[in-house]
Coordinates of C-alpha atoms and ligand atoms in Angstrom, one line a residue:
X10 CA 84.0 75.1 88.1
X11 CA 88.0 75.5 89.1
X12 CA 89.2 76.2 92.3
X13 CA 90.1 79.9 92.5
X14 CA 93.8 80.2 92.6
X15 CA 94.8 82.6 95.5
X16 CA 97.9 84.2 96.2
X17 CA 99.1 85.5 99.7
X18 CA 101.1 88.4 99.4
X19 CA 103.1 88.9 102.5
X20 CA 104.9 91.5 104.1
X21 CA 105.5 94.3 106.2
X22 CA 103.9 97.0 104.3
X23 CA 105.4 99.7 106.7
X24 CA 104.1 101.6 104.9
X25 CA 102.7 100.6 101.7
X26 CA 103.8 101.7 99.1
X27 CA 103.1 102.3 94.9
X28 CA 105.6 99.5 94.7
X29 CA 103.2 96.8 96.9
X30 CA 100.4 98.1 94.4
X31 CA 102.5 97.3 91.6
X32 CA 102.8 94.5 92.3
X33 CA 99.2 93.4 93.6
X34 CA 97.9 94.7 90.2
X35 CA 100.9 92.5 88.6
X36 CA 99.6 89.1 90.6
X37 CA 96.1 90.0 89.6
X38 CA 97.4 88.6 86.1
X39 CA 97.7 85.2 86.8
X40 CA 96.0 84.7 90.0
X41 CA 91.7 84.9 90.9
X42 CA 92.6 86.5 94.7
X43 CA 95.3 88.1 96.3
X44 CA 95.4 88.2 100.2
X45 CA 97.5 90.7 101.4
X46 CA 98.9 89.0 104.5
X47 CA 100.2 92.2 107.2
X48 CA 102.7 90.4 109.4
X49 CA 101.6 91.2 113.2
X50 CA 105.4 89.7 114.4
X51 CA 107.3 91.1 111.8
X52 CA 111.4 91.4 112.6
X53 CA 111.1 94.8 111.6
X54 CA 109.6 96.3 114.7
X55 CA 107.3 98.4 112.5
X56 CA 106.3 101.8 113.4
X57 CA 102.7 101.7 113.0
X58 CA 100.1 98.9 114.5
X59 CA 99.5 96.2 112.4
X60 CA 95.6 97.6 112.3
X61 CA 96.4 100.8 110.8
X62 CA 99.0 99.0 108.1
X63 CA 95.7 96.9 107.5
X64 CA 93.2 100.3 107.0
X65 CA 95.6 102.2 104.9
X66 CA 96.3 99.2 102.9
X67 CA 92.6 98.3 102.4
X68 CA 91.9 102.3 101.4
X69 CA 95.4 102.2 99.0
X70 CA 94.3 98.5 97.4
X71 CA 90.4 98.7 96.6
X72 CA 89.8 96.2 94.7
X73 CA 87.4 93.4 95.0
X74 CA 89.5 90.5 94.2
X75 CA 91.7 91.9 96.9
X76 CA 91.4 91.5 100.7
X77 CA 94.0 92.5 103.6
X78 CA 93.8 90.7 106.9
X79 CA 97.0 90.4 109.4
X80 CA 98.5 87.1 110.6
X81 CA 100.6 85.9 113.6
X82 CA 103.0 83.5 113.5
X83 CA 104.4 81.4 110.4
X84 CA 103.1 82.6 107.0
X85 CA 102.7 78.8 105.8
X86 CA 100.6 78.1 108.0
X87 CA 98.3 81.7 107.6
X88 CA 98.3 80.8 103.6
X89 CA 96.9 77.0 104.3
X90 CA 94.3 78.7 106.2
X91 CA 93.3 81.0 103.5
X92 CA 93.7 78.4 100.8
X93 CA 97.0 79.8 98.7
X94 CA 98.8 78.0 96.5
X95 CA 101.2 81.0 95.4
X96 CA 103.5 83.0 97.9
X97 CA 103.8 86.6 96.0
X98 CA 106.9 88.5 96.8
X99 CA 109.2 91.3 95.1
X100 CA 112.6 91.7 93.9
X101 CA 113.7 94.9 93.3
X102 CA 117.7 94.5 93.6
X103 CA 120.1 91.8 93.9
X104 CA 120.2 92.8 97.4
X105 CA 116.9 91.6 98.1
X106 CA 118.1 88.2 96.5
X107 CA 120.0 86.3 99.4
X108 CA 117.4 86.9 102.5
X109 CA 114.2 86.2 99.6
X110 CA 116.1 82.9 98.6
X111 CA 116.3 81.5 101.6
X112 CA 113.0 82.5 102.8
X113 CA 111.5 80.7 99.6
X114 CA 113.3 77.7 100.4
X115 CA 112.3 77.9 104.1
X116 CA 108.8 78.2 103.4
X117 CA 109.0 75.6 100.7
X118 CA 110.8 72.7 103.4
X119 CA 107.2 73.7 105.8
X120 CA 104.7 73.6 102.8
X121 CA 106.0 72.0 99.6
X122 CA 102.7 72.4 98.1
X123 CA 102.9 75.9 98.4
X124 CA 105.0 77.7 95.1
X125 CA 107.3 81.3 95.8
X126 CA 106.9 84.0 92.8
X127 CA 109.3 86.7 92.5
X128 CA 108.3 89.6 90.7
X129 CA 110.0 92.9 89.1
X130 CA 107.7 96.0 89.5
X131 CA 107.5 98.8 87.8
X132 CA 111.0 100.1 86.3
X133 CA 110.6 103.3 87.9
X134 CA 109.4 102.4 91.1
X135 CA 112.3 99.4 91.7
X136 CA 114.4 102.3 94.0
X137 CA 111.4 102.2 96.3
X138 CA 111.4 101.2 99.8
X139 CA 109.1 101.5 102.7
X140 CA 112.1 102.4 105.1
X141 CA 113.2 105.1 102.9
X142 CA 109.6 106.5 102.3
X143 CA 109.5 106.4 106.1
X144 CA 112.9 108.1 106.1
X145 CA 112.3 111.0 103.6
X146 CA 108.6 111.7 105.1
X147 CA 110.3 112.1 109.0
X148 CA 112.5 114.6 107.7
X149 CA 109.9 116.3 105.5
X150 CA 110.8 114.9 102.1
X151 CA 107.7 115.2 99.5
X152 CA 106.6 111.6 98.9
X153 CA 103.0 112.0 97.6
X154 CA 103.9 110.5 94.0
X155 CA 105.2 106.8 95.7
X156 CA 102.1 106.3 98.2
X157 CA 98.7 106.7 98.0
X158 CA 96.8 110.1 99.5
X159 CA 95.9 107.8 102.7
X160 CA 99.5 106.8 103.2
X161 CA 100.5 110.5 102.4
X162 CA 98.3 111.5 105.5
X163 CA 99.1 109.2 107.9
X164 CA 102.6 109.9 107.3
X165 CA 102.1 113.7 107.3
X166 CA 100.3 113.1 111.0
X167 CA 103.2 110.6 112.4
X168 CA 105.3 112.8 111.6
X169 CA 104.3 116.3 112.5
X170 CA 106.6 118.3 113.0
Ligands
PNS23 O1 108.2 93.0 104.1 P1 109.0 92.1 104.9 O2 109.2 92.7 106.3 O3 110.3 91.8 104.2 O4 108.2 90.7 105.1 C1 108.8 89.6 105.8 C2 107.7 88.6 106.1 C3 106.7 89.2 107.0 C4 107.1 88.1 104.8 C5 108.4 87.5 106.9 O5 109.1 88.0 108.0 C6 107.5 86.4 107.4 O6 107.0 85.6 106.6 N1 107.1 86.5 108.7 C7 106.2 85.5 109.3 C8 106.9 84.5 110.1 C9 107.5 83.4 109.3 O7 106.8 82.6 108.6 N2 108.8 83.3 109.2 C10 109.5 82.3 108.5 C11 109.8 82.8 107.1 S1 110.9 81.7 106.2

């Protein structure tokens, strides 16, 4: 039998969006697992804790090759923990291009073994952001066709107003 091939798929997922499920579903393709890895220290400052990213995550992305845990500290070291051989992230924009370069090639000087995949979502869901998701729901924006129910929720209740 082959070693299962496992992607970490890391991020802030503040919150997570149709565009992180896109792109689970996309890895899905070509890899046996996909970890979603929730970054406790993001440089975001995130506005929900990193356990209730986690839940809403694990209600949004049911699926049994899929499983959600956090991580502290540097994401190489997380993914040789949990036995990845693919880093997962997405491009949406040439904006995203310069900061997911260099992270690539930062991660790939700590853990050569260890291979960054970019990929597109959905054409209709590459506008998507979690900050602007956050943005439209705080000021009452309708937002329940880019997150799942759960997310829709949580949002509605953060943001009572
Ligand atoms: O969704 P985000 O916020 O753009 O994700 C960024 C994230 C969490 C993937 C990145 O900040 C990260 O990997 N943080 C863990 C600490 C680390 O390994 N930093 C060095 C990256 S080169």
């Amino acid at each position: 039998m082959s070693t299962p091939r496992i992607a970490v798929y890391p991020g802030s997922f503040d919150p997570i969006t149709r565009g992180h499920e896109d792109l689970v579903r996309r890895s899905l393709a070509f890899v046996d697992r996909v970890v979603i890895a929730v970054a406790g220290n993001s440089a975001k400052a995130p506005r929900v804790t990193v356990d209730e990213r986690v839940a809403l995550i694990r209600q949004a992305v049911a699926h049994p090759a899929v499983e959600v845990q956090s991580f502290e500290g540097l994401l190489v070291d997380f993914a040789r923990r949990v036995g990845a051989s693919v880093l997962v992230r997405g491009l949406r924009a040439v904006s995203d291009f310069e900061y997911e370069f260099q992270m690539a090639l930062m991660n790939r000087n700590l853990a050569p073994q260890l291979e960054t995949v970019f990929l597109v979502p959905a054409f209709d869901l590459t506008y998507l952001s979690s900050s602007l998701v956050r943005e439209v729901a705080r000021y009452g924006g309708d937002v329940a066709s880019l997150v799942h129910p759960a997310v829709l929720e949580a949002l509605k209740r953060k943001y009572r107003r």
